[in-house]
Amino acid sequence: MKKRIFIFLSIIFLTTILIACGNPEEKKARFLSKGETLYEKGDLTNARLEIKNALQLDPKFAEAYYMLGKIELKDKNLKMAFGSFSKAVELNPEFMGTHLEMGKLFVAAKMVDKAREKVDLILATEPDNPEAKLLESAVLLAEKDRDGAEKILNKLLSDGVHKPDIYLMLAKIYGQKKDLYKVEQILKDGITGNPDSVALPMVLARIYAGQNRTNYAEALLRKVVAIKPDNLALKFSLASFLWDTDQKDQAREVLKAVVASEPENEEYRLRVARFYIAKNQPEDVEREIKEGIQKIENSFKLRFLLSDHYTARNEPEKTLSLLEECLTLNKDSANPSIIETRNRLAKYYMARKDIEKAEQYVDAVIKESPKNVDAHFIRGNIYLSRREGVNAISEFRMVVDEKPEFIPAYLRLAGAHVLNQEIELAEDTLQNAQKIQPDSREVAVALARLYVLKKDVEASEKQLRKILEKNPDDLQIRMNLGDLLASKKDFKGAEHQFRLIKDKAPDNPMGYQRLARLYAGQNRLADAITVLEDGYQKNPDNLLIFTTLVRGYMAQKNQDKAIAACEARIQKNSKDAFAYNLLGQVLTAKKSYSKAEKSIQKAIDLQPMWPVPHNNLSRLYLTQGKKEEAITRLESALASNPKN
């Protein structure tokens, strides 16, 4: 009897387990459903885990890939989102929702033809799909067909579709037409129809702020904070607006409320401190972080942020003290935060050229964590500083293998190959980096320099022009291009580049300087002087242009103009030691030795610690054969500044 009861209970128990577990189809559906729920709540980390559980059960589960794509999209991982959507389409080409999401990504990436293909595909199957119609209007806008886009959007509204995106796109269309009244009305209508929308009031708030209607903008920002009280980003948007409209006390109140809501929340403390760093408020930064450390005694992150703040403010003693304090927070030498602390200390000592101490900390990290990328990168830099190319190559290769997207490692690896005179390997390394980040300015600059080293001027020029295509206002690159063109005797091309710099940045001395030098190199001294006079007129306080102009007058043998320029500057500022010293040099060249001596002596009186006028006065004495006076002058200079 007992045996029968035991068997019966066992069957019930097993049946319950089987029912609870369900078959694989039911289990993957449950994982998907739970993932969707977590996604809606904004818990992307756990949503991702649930979806991946579903995919472990069924690697060909198209709906799970679609959901994973939406999670990655919301988490701003666009490449991963696109990959998941592509997989979903591959597994189930009939699922239009995935095509729709891919179409949106194509629009964002300005791949209008591909987006158009997706729109046509969806509408051929579902001609009344409002999401597809909305996407079609976005494509039309990208194709510059504003009227076509507006027609579709208004039709959607008349059909009873009132999604926020419709109002946002209509606002964009009327914004392009400069009809700001209509933009405001559309956004207000959108807010009325979508009372829970955050995007619509945020856009309208930006418009009000731009129109200096600060009260309206503030009211809208406070409204969105009330709609989404758990959204930290919105609170920081409000605080930033209040700060920028000179309502700093109110901004501080918003930030205090953030911290007070969870006093031991490390992330909240960090974000408030970063806000104050961005607003250049060092006292607030220190106060917030120190209060945070009192509440969260073992916080490495707060100490790391404060140490970075001290480093940026050139307070190395405070930086070192904090990092050394971090080493006392945990006795486990393999603890990740202790390892990061040691890496930070290694960087600290590297910056101070104390290579031996830096190496000690790096070695300690690698002993505990042999594949630590940061430590190997620092060690590679140590080897580079010692000009040990082979060892540096080994370290940077390890970093590239472990972290193939880390561009600085490719740059340093290429530098190590150059040090080792392996130019072709350096080129291969940089080309690999460019495949990973095609738009990287640093990689293009490094390649341009490498091609100059190879005497391949055309290839170097191509790299520089590639950067300028993306950013035509990059004046440093434009200057490099001008120099390169000048080096290959393309004087017209160089002149064009330098003139562009001068026109784009009339307060930057380099455009005038480079253009004048180009003219002088072609024996066009009068043109060089004209450019420098123009530059000095627009930048009367710039010493570089002033000096070059005076030297230009001297090259023209126009000493009177050089003297007049110096005297005019002194008349404006009788304590301009630089002008007195330069005037002394001009007078020396004119052999007006007595006046030159007085002028240089005046520069010394104004700035006794500045070595240049002391040297010039000694040269003046030597020019006149007054060796004893020259020696006396130099001895006097040494007495006032023994480190000279």
XYZ file of C-alpha atoms in Angstrom:
644
model
C 0.000 0.000 0.000
C 2.790 2.387 1.029
C 4.643 1.510 -2.180
C 1.580 2.369 -4.277
C 1.133 5.706 -2.495
C 4.841 6.482 -3.032
C 4.581 5.692 -6.767
C 1.410 7.817 -7.049
C 3.021 10.777 -5.309
C 6.134 10.413 -7.480
C 4.033 10.522 -10.635
C 2.236 13.665 -9.403
C 5.600 15.258 -8.486
C 7.127 14.478 -11.890
C 4.015 15.672 -13.685
C 4.129 18.956 -11.747
C 7.775 19.440 -12.699
C 7.041 18.711 -16.348
C 4.094 21.116 -16.340
C 6.213 23.760 -14.604
C 9.055 23.354 -17.058
C 6.928 23.159 -20.168
C 8.227 22.206 -23.594
C 10.978 24.243 -25.298
C 8.426 26.217 -27.351
C 6.608 27.318 -24.193
C 9.853 28.117 -22.375
C 11.263 30.284 -25.159
C 7.908 32.093 -25.427
C 8.036 32.795 -21.676
C 11.606 34.139 -21.954
C 10.540 36.366 -24.861
C 7.473 37.660 -23.005
C 9.484 38.406 -19.868
C 12.143 40.149 -21.960
C 9.466 42.330 -23.613
C 8.039 43.278 -20.194
C 11.475 44.235 -18.837
C 12.164 46.217 -22.017
C 8.979 48.245 -21.504
C 10.058 48.952 -17.914
C 13.448 50.174 -19.135
C 15.431 47.325 -17.506
C 17.555 46.679 -20.597
C 20.217 44.541 -18.877
C 17.772 41.915 -17.607
C 15.641 42.166 -20.752
C 18.740 41.287 -22.786
C 19.425 38.255 -20.539
C 15.876 36.923 -20.981
C 16.028 37.262 -24.767
C 19.416 35.530 -24.871
C 17.920 32.690 -22.817
C 15.257 32.319 -25.498
C 17.945 32.249 -28.211
C 19.873 29.554 -26.352
C 16.792 27.367 -26.602
C 16.218 28.265 -30.243
C 19.067 29.965 -32.160
C 16.654 30.443 -35.096
C 14.034 32.358 -33.101
C 13.458 35.390 -35.356
C 11.161 37.234 -32.926
C 13.853 37.043 -30.224
C 16.443 38.564 -32.585
C 13.948 41.318 -33.394
C 13.454 42.025 -29.685
C 17.199 41.917 -29.054
C 17.620 44.488 -31.833
C 15.087 46.784 -30.121
C 16.923 46.420 -26.806
C 20.280 47.278 -28.404
C 18.664 50.185 -30.234
C 17.283 51.612 -26.993
C 20.721 51.111 -25.415
C 22.231 53.069 -28.371
C 24.273 50.109 -29.622
C 23.375 50.792 -33.260
C 25.744 48.296 -34.875
C 24.560 45.472 -32.619
C 20.946 46.474 -33.204
C 21.429 46.362 -36.969
C 23.109 42.945 -36.686
C 20.181 41.533 -34.687
C 17.597 42.956 -37.089
C 19.531 41.559 -40.058
C 19.527 38.109 -38.459
C 15.783 38.366 -37.768
C 15.122 39.246 -41.434
C 17.309 36.374 -42.571
C 15.305 33.930 -40.416
C 11.876 35.390 -41.149
C 11.722 37.711 -44.179
C 7.921 37.943 -43.821
C 8.098 39.798 -40.477
C 7.553 43.431 -41.508
C 8.351 44.877 -38.079
C 12.021 44.034 -38.561
C 12.131 45.617 -42.027
C 10.582 48.722 -40.476
C 13.294 48.994 -37.792
C 16.013 48.489 -40.401
C 14.430 51.212 -42.534
C 14.621 53.628 -39.588
C 18.307 52.806 -39.117
C 18.948 53.362 -42.832
C 17.313 56.817 -42.601
C 19.442 57.670 -39.550
C 22.553 56.559 -41.447
C 21.480 58.652 -44.483
C 21.297 55.504 -46.617
C 18.136 56.792 -48.289
C 18.036 54.280 -51.170
C 18.127 51.334 -48.755
C 15.454 52.952 -46.571
C 13.272 53.457 -49.667
C 13.601 49.720 -50.492
C 12.337 48.821 -47.015
C 9.395 51.255 -47.256
C 8.344 49.906 -50.654
C 8.633 46.303 -49.395
C 6.410 46.923 -46.355
C 3.796 49.022 -48.165
C 3.519 46.421 -50.930
C 2.384 43.939 -48.262
C 0.685 46.293 -45.793
C -0.389 49.437 -47.715
C -2.167 50.965 -44.702
C 0.593 50.346 -42.154
C 0.834 53.704 -40.296
C 4.411 53.010 -39.100
C 5.490 52.362 -42.688
C 3.730 55.573 -43.806
C 5.609 57.454 -41.112
C 8.874 55.935 -42.333
C 7.940 56.867 -45.911
C 7.522 60.497 -44.861
C 10.997 60.372 -43.242
C 12.409 59.016 -46.508
C 10.677 61.758 -48.493
C 12.138 64.361 -46.160
C 15.585 62.867 -46.699
C 14.907 63.048 -50.447
C 14.073 66.788 -50.006
C 10.398 66.211 -50.902
C 8.895 68.251 -48.043
C 5.474 68.571 -49.674
C 5.172 64.803 -50.165
C 6.198 64.139 -46.552
C 3.774 66.764 -45.213
C 0.890 65.288 -47.225
C 1.456 61.811 -45.746
C 1.789 63.142 -42.185
C -1.411 65.216 -42.406
C -3.253 62.175 -43.828
C -2.099 60.107 -40.835
C -3.449 62.758 -38.463
C -6.790 62.882 -40.301
C -6.960 59.062 -40.045
C -6.715 59.353 -36.262
C -3.014 58.457 -35.863
C -1.463 60.867 -33.359
C 1.963 59.445 -32.624
C 4.525 61.983 -31.309
C 6.828 61.314 -34.284
C 4.211 62.718 -36.667
C 4.161 66.073 -34.856
C 7.950 66.102 -34.555
C 8.373 65.581 -38.297
C 5.760 68.214 -39.152
C 7.544 70.620 -36.794
C 10.782 69.871 -38.611
C 9.167 70.597 -41.991
C 7.792 73.961 -40.839
C 11.073 74.713 -39.121
C 12.791 74.312 -42.490
C 10.216 76.732 -43.900
C 11.103 79.213 -41.091
C 7.441 79.212 -39.978
C 8.104 79.203 -36.214
C 4.501 80.075 -35.319
C 3.299 76.921 -37.099
C 6.064 74.852 -35.445
C 4.869 75.993 -32.015
C 1.221 75.233 -32.791
C 2.034 71.755 -34.125
C 4.084 70.879 -31.047
C 1.351 72.190 -28.733
C -1.229 70.031 -30.585
C 1.125 67.069 -30.248
C 1.500 67.611 -26.508
C -2.295 67.800 -26.118
C -2.714 64.518 -28.012
C 0.220 62.837 -26.254
C 0.201 64.030 -22.631
C 2.796 61.413 -21.614
C 5.265 62.338 -24.374
C 8.666 63.614 -23.271
C 10.113 64.321 -26.721
C 7.477 66.887 -27.758
C 7.754 69.225 -24.745
C 11.549 68.876 -24.796
C 11.673 70.119 -28.413
C 9.284 72.963 -27.646
C 11.345 73.887 -24.568
C 14.465 74.156 -26.761
C 12.591 76.459 -29.140
C 11.384 78.654 -26.255
C 14.907 78.790 -24.832
C 16.232 79.869 -28.240
C 13.599 82.642 -28.295
C 14.591 83.710 -24.765
C 11.137 82.714 -23.476
C 12.753 81.160 -20.446
C 9.646 80.949 -18.242
C 7.824 78.849 -20.847
C 10.875 76.659 -21.399
C 11.327 76.081 -17.660
C 7.648 75.184 -17.223
C 7.908 72.543 -19.952
C 11.113 71.069 -18.524
C 9.529 70.816 -15.077
C 6.524 69.165 -16.728
C 8.620 66.412 -18.341
C 10.387 65.795 -15.011
C 6.946 65.316 -13.439
C 5.922 62.950 -16.266
C 9.049 60.801 -15.823
C 10.205 61.365 -12.226
C 12.602 58.401 -12.387
C 14.368 59.684 -15.512
C 17.616 61.186 -14.239
C 18.595 62.652 -17.622
C 15.523 64.914 -17.594
C 16.417 66.278 -14.151
C 19.900 67.086 -15.367
C 18.450 68.805 -18.450
C 16.371 70.989 -16.128
C 19.385 71.720 -13.891
C 21.522 72.621 -16.905
C 18.834 74.960 -18.253
C 18.469 76.684 -14.880
C 22.227 77.059 -14.595
C 22.613 78.474 -18.102
C 19.792 80.981 -17.490
C 21.585 82.263 -14.385
C 19.321 80.443 -11.927
C 22.189 78.635 -10.267
C 20.572 78.328 -6.829
C 17.512 76.632 -8.347
C 19.796 74.325 -10.359
C 21.626 73.363 -7.168
C 18.273 72.604 -5.522
C 17.391 70.195 -8.343
C 20.758 68.452 -7.931
C 20.426 68.341 -4.140
C 17.057 66.629 -4.572
C 18.681 64.017 -6.858
C 21.302 63.188 -4.211
C 18.814 63.338 -1.320
C 16.508 60.833 -3.053
C 19.190 58.138 -2.613
C 22.099 59.455 -0.492
C 24.122 56.255 -0.860
C 23.632 55.927 -4.610
C 27.147 56.166 -6.042
C 25.978 56.800 -9.602
C 23.845 59.786 -8.543
C 26.822 61.319 -6.714
C 29.065 60.788 -9.734
C 26.612 62.382 -12.149
C 26.094 65.445 -9.953
C 29.867 65.858 -9.578
C 30.333 65.549 -13.361
C 27.687 68.246 -13.822
C 29.727 70.621 -11.669
C 32.926 69.637 -13.504
C 31.260 70.567 -16.820
C 30.196 73.916 -15.309
C 33.726 74.547 -13.985
C 32.722 74.700 -10.320
C 35.686 73.136 -8.482
C 34.383 73.885 -4.983
C 31.049 72.184 -5.736
C 32.881 69.216 -7.261
C 35.003 68.701 -4.143
C 32.062 69.167 -1.803
C 29.825 66.687 -3.631
C 32.485 63.996 -3.939
C 33.771 64.372 -0.385
C 30.225 64.185 0.980
C 29.719 61.111 -1.185
C 32.857 59.478 0.211
C 31.576 60.094 3.742
C 28.362 58.262 2.846
C 30.010 55.548 0.705
C 33.313 55.063 2.524
C 34.813 52.421 0.225
C 33.914 54.103 -3.055
C 36.751 53.807 -5.547
C 34.765 55.525 -8.301
C 34.232 58.720 -6.327
C 37.927 58.887 -5.453
C 38.901 58.190 -9.069
C 36.694 61.059 -10.301
C 38.113 63.419 -7.681
C 41.671 62.398 -8.596
C 40.891 63.108 -12.286
C 39.540 66.500 -11.215
C 42.740 67.269 -9.308
C 44.845 66.146 -12.272
C 42.920 68.465 -14.615
C 43.508 71.318 -12.169
C 47.228 70.525 -11.947
C 47.154 69.520 -8.291
C 49.373 66.414 -8.446
C 49.906 66.076 -4.688
C 46.158 65.727 -4.100
C 45.880 63.242 -6.988
C 48.647 61.068 -5.539
C 47.213 61.226 -2.022
C 43.786 60.007 -3.215
C 45.206 57.152 -5.285
C 47.404 55.988 -2.423
C 44.311 56.116 -0.189
C 42.522 53.857 -2.700
C 45.185 51.186 -2.173
C 44.100 50.927 1.490
C 40.426 50.281 0.703
C 40.826 46.602 -0.176
C 43.530 44.140 0.839
C 42.934 41.836 -2.152
C 45.673 42.694 -4.671
C 43.603 41.047 -7.424
C 40.561 43.233 -6.729
C 39.609 44.994 -10.016
C 39.509 48.430 -8.345
C 42.942 47.890 -6.773
C 44.252 46.905 -10.203
C 42.748 50.067 -11.726
C 44.314 52.120 -8.918
C 47.747 50.698 -9.701
C 47.287 51.445 -13.394
C 46.325 55.011 -12.506
C 49.407 55.345 -10.318
C 51.538 54.037 -13.183
C 50.066 56.722 -15.484
C 50.641 59.332 -12.772
C 54.350 58.483 -12.544
C 54.663 58.187 -16.333
C 53.374 61.763 -16.650
C 56.124 62.831 -14.257
C 58.843 60.915 -16.143
C 59.388 58.607 -13.149
C 59.583 55.512 -15.343
C 60.960 53.257 -12.615
C 57.990 53.791 -10.282
C 55.516 53.520 -13.159
C 57.040 50.169 -14.090
C 56.739 48.885 -10.517
C 52.983 49.479 -10.497
C 52.511 48.016 -13.986
C 54.469 44.888 -13.076
C 52.284 44.444 -9.989
C 49.145 44.631 -12.143
C 50.382 42.165 -14.758
C 51.426 39.735 -12.008
C 47.799 39.623 -10.789
C 46.114 40.105 -14.157
C 48.411 38.863 -16.966
C 46.089 40.026 -19.766
C 45.240 43.440 -18.358
C 45.040 45.655 -21.437
C 45.641 48.973 -19.650
C 48.787 47.667 -17.965
C 50.248 46.292 -21.197
C 49.451 49.588 -22.950
C 51.295 51.520 -20.225
C 54.187 49.085 -20.362
C 54.352 49.563 -24.136
C 54.615 53.321 -23.559
C 57.395 52.708 -21.029
C 59.340 50.751 -23.656
C 58.691 53.514 -26.211
C 60.058 56.104 -23.804
C 63.218 53.998 -23.559
C 63.268 53.605 -27.357
C 63.006 49.817 -26.995
C 61.028 49.241 -30.195
C 60.942 45.432 -30.150
C 59.584 45.231 -26.592
C 57.066 48.002 -27.289
C 55.807 46.137 -30.371
C 55.226 43.011 -28.282
C 53.165 44.944 -25.716
C 51.040 46.868 -28.209
C 50.372 43.730 -30.277
C 49.000 42.085 -27.162
C 46.698 45.085 -26.590
C 45.473 45.053 -30.206
C 44.775 41.306 -30.015
C 42.810 41.654 -26.773
C 41.035 44.901 -27.682
C 40.919 45.199 -31.491
C 38.734 48.342 -31.423
C 41.242 50.325 -29.287
C 42.690 52.782 -31.827
C 45.412 54.325 -29.577
C 47.105 50.911 -29.460
C 47.372 50.832 -33.271
C 48.853 54.334 -33.276
C 51.472 53.378 -30.687
C 52.168 50.070 -32.422
C 52.783 51.941 -35.675
C 55.080 54.320 -33.789
C 57.017 51.381 -32.385
C 57.434 49.929 -35.904
C 58.725 53.310 -37.131
C 61.168 53.366 -34.212
C 62.265 49.903 -35.334
C 62.553 51.176 -38.947
C 59.747 48.832 -40.080
C 57.892 51.387 -42.181
C 55.785 48.910 -44.160
C 54.565 47.222 -40.974
C 53.696 50.642 -39.544
C 51.661 51.383 -42.673
C 49.842 48.020 -42.436
C 49.037 48.719 -38.789
C 47.540 52.132 -39.524
C 45.578 50.831 -42.501
C 44.080 48.136 -40.243
C 43.126 50.855 -37.764
C 41.484 52.829 -40.565
C 39.367 49.791 -41.477
C 38.063 49.745 -37.895
C 37.488 53.518 -37.692
C 37.399 54.930 -41.236
C 36.683 58.469 -39.991
C 39.412 58.603 -37.346
C 41.278 61.910 -37.579
C 44.201 60.559 -35.538
C 44.729 57.586 -37.842
C 44.545 59.741 -40.991
C 47.058 62.209 -39.517
C 49.406 59.365 -38.561
C 49.170 57.918 -42.077
C 49.806 61.346 -43.612
C 52.980 61.704 -41.536
C 54.070 58.185 -42.377
C 53.666 58.837 -46.109
C 55.804 61.974 -45.764
C 58.413 59.740 -44.139
C 58.126 57.444 -47.173
C 58.366 60.497 -49.449
C 54.919 59.622 -50.859
C 53.540 63.168 -50.886
C 50.464 62.280 -52.975
C 49.314 59.635 -50.485
C 49.904 62.043 -47.604
C 47.849 64.733 -49.342
C 45.020 62.240 -49.909
C 44.807 61.515 -46.173
C 44.730 65.191 -45.235
C 42.043 65.960 -47.813
C 40.024 63.012 -46.479
C 39.930 64.673 -43.048
C 38.959 68.037 -44.520
C 36.069 66.463 -46.429
C 34.565 65.488 -43.072
C 35.564 68.669 -41.244
C 36.445 71.623 -43.464
C 36.968 73.821 -40.370
C 39.885 71.747 -39.078
C 42.455 74.546 -39.373
C 45.401 72.498 -38.118
C 44.896 69.918 -40.887
C 44.391 72.690 -43.451
C 47.691 74.211 -42.312
C 49.419 70.835 -42.632
C 47.993 70.484 -46.144
C 49.246 73.967 -47.054
C 52.728 73.095 -45.777
C 52.671 69.859 -47.758
C 51.618 71.622 -50.959
C 54.339 74.236 -50.443
C 56.903 71.461 -50.012
C 56.033 70.093 -53.461
C 56.156 73.602 -54.997
C 52.392 73.824 -55.451
C 52.456 77.451 -54.318
C 48.970 78.297 -55.615
C 47.474 75.330 -53.749
C 49.333 76.268 -50.558
C 48.274 79.916 -50.902
C 44.642 78.830 -51.240
C 44.836 76.793 -48.020
C 46.542 79.525 -46.003
C 44.101 82.159 -47.276
C 41.209 79.918 -46.180
C 42.722 79.711 -42.683
C 43.120 83.492 -42.584
C 39.541 84.072 -43.753
C 37.968 81.417 -41.502
C 39.934 82.479 -38.405
C 41.033 86.124 -38.718
C 42.081 86.105 -35.053
C 44.411 83.112 -35.557
C 47.980 84.278 -36.274
C 48.946 81.081 -38.107
C 47.073 81.917 -41.314
C 48.913 85.233 -41.703
C 52.180 83.703 -40.549
C 52.073 80.812 -43.005
C 50.934 82.968 -45.933
C 53.643 85.562 -45.271
C 56.286 82.840 -45.051
C 55.056 81.353 -48.338
C 55.365 84.748 -50.066
C 58.781 85.417 -48.525
C 59.998 82.031 -49.794
C 59.035 83.141 -53.311
C 60.814 86.518 -52.883
C 57.427 88.255 -52.697
C 58.454 90.259 -49.642
C 56.028 93.141 -50.303
C 53.092 90.688 -50.392
C 54.338 89.096 -47.160
C 54.468 92.496 -45.444
C 50.952 93.364 -46.669
C 49.582 90.133 -45.174
C 51.361 90.726 -41.852
C 50.161 94.333 -41.654
C 46.592 93.111 -42.233
C 47.051 90.453 -39.552
C 48.530 92.908 -37.058
C 45.720 95.402 -37.661
C 43.155 92.693 -36.839
C 45.225 91.266 -33.961
C 47.054 94.224 -32.383
C 47.856 92.271 -29.203
C 49.398 89.279 -30.962
C 53.147 89.126 -30.301
C 53.823 86.515 -32.998
C 52.437 88.659 -35.838
C 54.065 91.792 -34.382
C 57.513 90.135 -34.223
C 57.224 88.682 -37.719
C 56.119 92.046 -39.111
C 59.064 93.872 -37.525
C 61.463 91.235 -38.839
C 59.789 91.617 -42.251
C 60.509 95.341 -42.218
C 64.119 94.540 -41.307
C 64.345 92.084 -44.226
C 63.125 94.926 -46.461
C 65.889 97.086 -44.953
C 63.121 99.414 -43.824
C 64.472 100.028 -40.327
C 62.456 103.200 -39.833
C 59.176 101.294 -40.208
C 60.431 98.612 -37.801
C 61.336 101.283 -35.223
C 57.993 103.055 -35.738
C 56.073 99.794 -35.156
C 57.959 99.142 -31.891
C 57.547 102.713 -30.668
C 53.817 102.676 -31.491
C 53.432 99.531 -29.397
C 55.404 101.075 -26.501
C 53.247 104.196 -26.683
C 50.170 102.013 -26.136
C 51.824 100.162 -23.244
C 54.856 101.704 -21.586
C 55.502 98.444 -19.665
C 55.782 96.215 -22.743
C 59.189 94.608 -22.111
C 58.858 92.555 -25.305
C 58.548 95.681 -27.475
C 61.500 97.385 -25.755
C 63.678 94.309 -26.322
C 62.704 94.053 -29.999
C 63.295 97.785 -30.476
C 66.767 97.301 -28.997
C 67.499 94.588 -31.568
C 66.357 96.844 -34.424
C 68.476 99.732 -33.127
C 71.461 97.369 -32.774
C 71.098 96.419 -36.463
C 70.941 100.135 -37.287
C 74.133 100.605 -35.219
C 72.381 103.078 -32.929
C 74.164 101.400 -30.031
C 73.473 103.961 -27.316
C 69.715 103.981 -27.986
C 69.723 100.173 -28.321
C 71.373 99.807 -24.897
C 68.779 102.066 -23.262
C 65.908 100.149 -24.861
C 67.197 96.697 -23.903
C 68.028 97.909 -20.385
C 64.428 99.105 -20.075
C 63.238 95.581 -20.988
C 65.546 94.174 -18.264
C 64.224 96.664 -15.709
C 60.648 95.644 -16.513
C 61.329 91.882 -16.487
C 64.660 91.189 -14.730
C 64.111 87.394 -14.712
C 63.593 87.205 -18.507
C 66.904 85.947 -19.970
C 66.481 87.174 -23.577
C 67.227 90.900 -23.050
C 70.241 90.011 -20.864
C 71.620 87.944 -23.741
C 70.842 90.687 -26.272
C 72.598 93.304 -24.157
C 75.656 91.036 -23.869
C 75.676 90.621 -27.682
C 75.405 94.400 -28.049
C 78.495 94.878 -25.877
C 80.398 92.178 -27.810
C 79.428 93.849 -31.107
C 81.144 96.985 -29.789
C 84.138 95.005 -28.483
C 83.157 95.620 -24.847
C 84.015 92.164 -23.532
C 84.260 93.155 -19.864
C 80.790 94.773 -19.938
C 79.394 91.642 -21.642
C 80.847 89.397 -18.925
C 79.551 91.715 -16.182
C 76.085 91.661 -17.774
C 76.014 87.834 -17.907
C 77.253 87.570 -14.311
C 74.487 89.962 -13.262
C 71.911 87.852 -15.119
C 73.156 84.727 -13.327
C 73.000 86.469 -9.959
C 69.333 87.350 -10.491
C 68.493 83.904 -11.892
C 71.067 81.201 -10.970
C 69.093 78.589 -12.961
C 69.568 80.483 -16.248
